Amino acid sequence: MDAPLVKTEVRGRVALLTLNRPQALNALSNEVIDQLAQAMRDFDADENIGAMVLTGSDKAFAAGADIAAMQGWSYMDVYKQDYLGGNWESLKHIRKPIIAAVAGYALGGGCELAMLCDFIIAAENARFGQPEIKLGVIPGYGGTQRLPRAISKAKAMDLVLTARMMDANEAERAGLVSRVVPLERMLDEAIEAATIIASMSLPSVIMAKECVNMAYEGSLNETLMFERRNFHALFATDDQKEGMKAFVEKRKPDFKHQ
Ligand code: HXC
């Protein structure tokens, strides 16, 4: 049997997903994305999982969409398969938090996949870029839209138009990355963060993720109302009672995720 293109492992309430196409620096073929989307959907539906970590290898998180596969495609080929729709697009509907643990190259679709995750923990050797322009195309999975929101128009234009790579420290200064750690620490750091998230009440975690994502949609008045109504809704959960009672009683909460 062929090795899986995405390896999965469960550690407590955390699911670890590892892109596993090392010979092509984890280039993102449709098959890779199909396996990734299936695994993420399964973990999203699994009540024993509270958060996910997505990682690659020490050399590459992912060096982009699969150029070898794309090179012969015509306009009709990409249009008819709605390339980057379908399973690519479905990743954004995962409700549980996903941390990208990025070492090495995160380029093109690899950078876009990392940005689709909820936050990025980078190893010191991480390099981010949108080099599609060198191939005669442009980013197609959020690079021209998520990057300016994450790091400002100036830096996004610089990366998208010149194809230069940004190292981990520049990415952290720019706001793309939440933490930079030594390579040997990266996965533990991400799993520890995911373990903390998975220990919180799942309904509040999901609503928090939805609310932060809403900051990029609609007007401020609408999104503030969306946040307030979700805040109100959490008073319908058992976990809100337990969380506040535990604080008053000076003990750790015992969340039941409902
Ligand atoms: C297919 C890829 C690949 C890719 C690397 N490989 N990137 N195959 N698609 N995106 C393959 C190489 O062909 C090579 O295979 C093997 O991985 C190792 O790569 P090398 O180039 O030999 O490694 P190195 O010299 O260390 O250079 C690393 C690199 C370079 C700088 C990351 O590989 C590179 O520039 N890759 C392409 C990056 C890129 O342009 N990404 C954007 C893709 S377009 P062989 O068989 O020769 O050993 C894109 C569109 C986005 O992402 C649309 C939305 C998803």
mmCIF file with all atom_site columns, C-alpha atoms and ligand atoms in Angstrom, residues 23-25 27 59 63-68 70 84 88 105 107-109 112 131-132 135 140-141 165, ligand 1:
data_model
loop_
_atom_site.group_PDB
_atom_site.id
_atom_site.type_symbol
_atom_site.label_atom_id
_atom_site.label_alt_id
_atom_site.label_comp_id
_atom_site.label_asym_id
_atom_site.label_entity_id
_atom_site.label_seq_id
_atom_site.pdbx_PDB_ins_code
_atom_site.Cartn_x
_atom_site.Cartn_y
_atom_site.Cartn_z
_atom_site.occupancy
_atom_site.B_iso_or_equiv
_atom_site.pdbx_formal_charge
_atom_site.auth_seq_id
_atom_site.auth_comp_id
_atom_site.auth_asym_id
_atom_site.auth_atom_id
_atom_site.pdbx_PDB_model_num
ATOM   1  C CA  . GLN A 1 23  ? 10.339 13.924 -2.414  1.00 0.00 ? 23  GLN A CA  1
ATOM   2  C CA  . ALA A 1 24  ? 8.403  16.932 -3.788  1.00 0.00 ? 24  ALA A CA  1
ATOM   3  C CA  . LEU A 1 25  ? 8.815  19.204 -0.722  1.00 0.00 ? 25  LEU A CA  1
ATOM   4  C CA  . ALA A 1 27  ? 3.882  20.001 -3.111  1.00 0.00 ? 27  ALA A CA  1
ATOM   5  C CA  . LYS A 1 59  ? 12.753 21.291 5.089   1.00 0.00 ? 59  LYS A CA  1
ATOM   6  C CA  . ALA A 1 63  ? 6.567  24.351 -1.472  1.00 0.00 ? 63  ALA A CA  1
ATOM   7  C CA  . GLY A 1 64  ? 3.287  25.223 -3.153  1.00 0.00 ? 64  GLY A CA  1
ATOM   8  C CA  . ALA A 1 65  ? 0.765  23.723 -5.487  1.00 0.00 ? 65  ALA A CA  1
ATOM   9  C CA  . ASP A 1 66  ? 2.099  20.913 -7.635  1.00 0.00 ? 66  ASP A CA  1
ATOM   10 C CA  . ILE A 1 67  ? 3.776  22.671 -10.583 1.00 0.00 ? 67  ILE A CA  1
ATOM   11 C CA  . ALA A 1 68  ? 4.468  19.413 -12.415 1.00 0.00 ? 68  ALA A CA  1
ATOM   12 C CA  . MET A 1 70  ? -0.351 22.075 -13.341 1.00 0.00 ? 70  MET A CA  1
ATOM   13 C CA  . LEU A 1 84  ? -8.877 25.334 -5.808  1.00 0.00 ? 84  LEU A CA  1
ATOM   14 C CA  . TRP A 1 88  ? -9.343 23.143 -1.164  1.00 0.00 ? 88  TRP A CA  1
ATOM   15 C CA  . TYR A 1 105 ? 9.547  26.504 2.891   1.00 0.00 ? 105 TYR A CA  1
ATOM   16 C CA  . LEU A 1 107 ? 5.613  28.977 -0.580  1.00 0.00 ? 107 LEU A CA  1
ATOM   17 C CA  . GLY A 1 108 ? 2.708  29.715 -2.876  1.00 0.00 ? 108 GLY A CA  1
ATOM   18 C CA  . GLY A 1 109 ? -0.138 27.389 -1.944  1.00 0.00 ? 109 GLY A CA  1
ATOM   19 C CA  . GLU A 1 112 ? -1.716 30.144 1.633   1.00 0.00 ? 112 GLU A CA  1
ATOM   20 C CA  . PRO A 1 131 ? 6.506  33.186 -5.859  1.00 0.00 ? 131 PRO A CA  1
ATOM   21 C CA  . GLU A 1 132 ? 3.719  32.400 -8.370  1.00 0.00 ? 132 GLU A CA  1
ATOM   22 C CA  . LEU A 1 135 ? 5.675  30.957 -13.036 1.00 0.00 ? 135 LEU A CA  1
ATOM   23 C CA  . GLY A 1 140 ? -4.955 31.542 -6.349  1.00 0.00 ? 140 GLY A CA  1
ATOM   24 C CA  . TYR A 1 141 ? -5.771 30.373 -2.837  1.00 0.00 ? 141 TYR A CA  1
ATOM   25 C CA  . MET A 1 165 ? 10.911 35.082 0.495   1.00 0.00 ? 165 MET A CA  1
HETATM 26 C C1  . HXC B 2 .   ? 6.134  20.243 -7.679  1.00 0.00 ? 1   HXC B C1  1
HETATM 27 C C2  . HXC B 2 .   ? 8.071  20.606 -6.508  1.00 0.00 ? 1   HXC B C2  1
HETATM 28 C C3  . HXC B 2 .   ? 7.580  21.836 -6.033  1.00 0.00 ? 1   HXC B C3  1
HETATM 29 C C4  . HXC B 2 .   ? 6.278  22.243 -6.440  1.00 0.00 ? 1   HXC B C4  1
HETATM 30 C C5  . HXC B 2 .   ? 9.551  21.533 -5.235  1.00 0.00 ? 1   HXC B C5  1
HETATM 31 N N1  . HXC B 2 .   ? 9.284  20.469 -5.995  1.00 0.00 ? 1   HXC B N1  1
HETATM 32 N N2  . HXC B 2 .   ? 8.531  22.388 -5.253  1.00 0.00 ? 1   HXC B N2  1
HETATM 33 N N3  . HXC B 2 .   ? 7.350  19.816 -7.327  1.00 0.00 ? 1   HXC B N3  1
HETATM 34 N N4  . HXC B 2 .   ? 5.590  21.406 -7.262  1.00 0.00 ? 1   HXC B N4  1
HETATM 35 N N5  . HXC B 2 .   ? 5.704  23.355 -6.015  1.00 0.00 ? 1   HXC B N5  1
HETATM 36 C C6  . HXC B 2 .   ? 10.155 19.319 -6.237  1.00 0.00 ? 1   HXC B C6  1
HETATM 37 C C7  . HXC B 2 .   ? 11.286 19.660 -7.180  1.00 0.00 ? 1   HXC B C7  1
HETATM 38 O O1  . HXC B 2 .   ? 10.881 19.604 -8.509  1.00 0.00 ? 1   HXC B O1  1
HETATM 39 C C8  . HXC B 2 .   ? 12.282 18.570 -6.839  1.00 0.00 ? 1   HXC B C8  1
HETATM 40 O O2  . HXC B 2 .   ? 11.889 17.374 -7.460  1.00 0.00 ? 1   HXC B O2  1
HETATM 41 C C9  . HXC B 2 .   ? 12.078 18.382 -5.338  1.00 0.00 ? 1   HXC B C9  1
HETATM 42 O O3  . HXC B 2 .   ? 10.796 18.920 -5.047  1.00 0.00 ? 1   HXC B O3  1
HETATM 43 C C10 . HXC B 2 .   ? 13.104 19.148 -4.525  1.00 0.00 ? 1   HXC B C10 1
HETATM 44 O O4  . HXC B 2 .   ? 13.094 20.510 -4.944  1.00 0.00 ? 1   HXC B O4  1
HETATM 45 P P1  . HXC B 2 .   ? 14.412 21.299 -5.376  1.00 0.00 ? 1   HXC B P1  1
HETATM 46 O O5  . HXC B 2 .   ? 13.969 22.434 -6.216  1.00 0.00 ? 1   HXC B O5  1
HETATM 47 O O6  . HXC B 2 .   ? 15.437 20.384 -5.951  1.00 0.00 ? 1   HXC B O6  1
HETATM 48 O O7  . HXC B 2 .   ? 14.924 21.808 -3.953  1.00 0.00 ? 1   HXC B O7  1
HETATM 49 P P2  . HXC B 2 .   ? 15.771 23.111 -3.602  1.00 0.00 ? 1   HXC B P2  1
HETATM 50 O O8  . HXC B 2 .   ? 16.862 23.323 -4.635  1.00 0.00 ? 1   HXC B O8  1
HETATM 51 O O9  . HXC B 2 .   ? 16.156 22.971 -2.178  1.00 0.00 ? 1   HXC B O9  1
HETATM 52 O O10 . HXC B 2 .   ? 14.764 24.335 -3.785  1.00 0.00 ? 1   HXC B O10 1
HETATM 53 C C11 . HXC B 2 .   ? 13.655 24.431 -2.910  1.00 0.00 ? 1   HXC B C11 1
HETATM 54 C C12 . HXC B 2 .   ? 12.622 25.466 -3.465  1.00 0.00 ? 1   HXC B C12 1
HETATM 55 C C13 . HXC B 2 .   ? 12.275 25.105 -4.936  1.00 0.00 ? 1   HXC B C13 1
HETATM 56 C C14 . HXC B 2 .   ? 13.244 26.877 -3.421  1.00 0.00 ? 1   HXC B C14 1
HETATM 57 C C15 . HXC B 2 .   ? 11.419 25.436 -2.560  1.00 0.00 ? 1   HXC B C15 1
HETATM 58 O O11 . HXC B 2 .   ? 11.927 23.705 -4.988  1.00 0.00 ? 1   HXC B O11 1
HETATM 59 C C16 . HXC B 2 .   ? 11.160 25.896 -5.511  1.00 0.00 ? 1   HXC B C16 1
HETATM 60 O O12 . HXC B 2 .   ? 11.349 27.053 -5.907  1.00 0.00 ? 1   HXC B O12 1
HETATM 61 N N6  . HXC B 2 .   ? 9.958  25.279 -5.606  1.00 0.00 ? 1   HXC B N6  1
HETATM 62 C C17 . HXC B 2 .   ? 8.801  25.903 -6.223  1.00 0.00 ? 1   HXC B C17 1
HETATM 63 C C18 . HXC B 2 .   ? 8.206  26.935 -5.335  1.00 0.00 ? 1   HXC B C18 1
HETATM 64 C C19 . HXC B 2 .   ? 7.022  27.615 -6.002  1.00 0.00 ? 1   HXC B C19 1
HETATM 65 O O13 . HXC B 2 .   ? 7.167  28.210 -7.082  1.00 0.00 ? 1   HXC B O13 1
HETATM 66 N N7  . HXC B 2 .   ? 5.837  27.495 -5.380  1.00 0.00 ? 1   HXC B N7  1
HETATM 67 C C20 . HXC B 2 .   ? 4.632  28.059 -5.947  1.00 0.00 ? 1   HXC B C20 1
HETATM 68 C C21 . HXC B 2 .   ? 3.952  27.012 -6.762  1.00 0.00 ? 1   HXC B C21 1
HETATM 69 S S1  . HXC B 2 .   ? 2.553  27.639 -7.594  1.00 0.00 ? 1   HXC B S1  1
HETATM 70 P P3  . HXC B 2 .   ? 12.952 16.417 -8.222  1.00 0.00 ? 1   HXC B P3  1
HETATM 71 O O14 . HXC B 2 .   ? 12.099 15.330 -8.795  1.00 0.00 ? 1   HXC B O14 1
HETATM 72 O O15 . HXC B 2 .   ? 13.662 17.269 -9.225  1.00 0.00 ? 1   HXC B O15 1
HETATM 73 O O16 . HXC B 2 .   ? 13.874 15.956 -7.111  1.00 0.00 ? 1   HXC B O16 1
HETATM 74 C C22 . HXC B 2 .   ? 1.354  27.693 -6.425  1.00 0.00 ? 1   HXC B C22 1
HETATM 75 C C23 . HXC B 2 .   ? 0.040  28.172 -6.938  1.00 0.00 ? 1   HXC B C23 1
HETATM 76 C C24 . HXC B 2 .   ? -0.837 28.517 -5.798  1.00 0.00 ? 1   HXC B C24 1
HETATM 77 O O17 . HXC B 2 .   ? 1.533  27.358 -5.306  1.00 0.00 ? 1   HXC B O17 1
HETATM 78 C C25 . HXC B 2 .   ? -2.235 28.317 -6.159  1.00 0.00 ? 1   HXC B C25 1
HETATM 79 C C26 . HXC B 2 .   ? -2.994 27.910 -4.968  1.00 0.00 ? 1   HXC B C26 1
HETATM 80 C C27 . HXC B 2 .   ? -2.574 26.623 -4.340  1.00 0.00 ? 1   HXC B C27 1
#
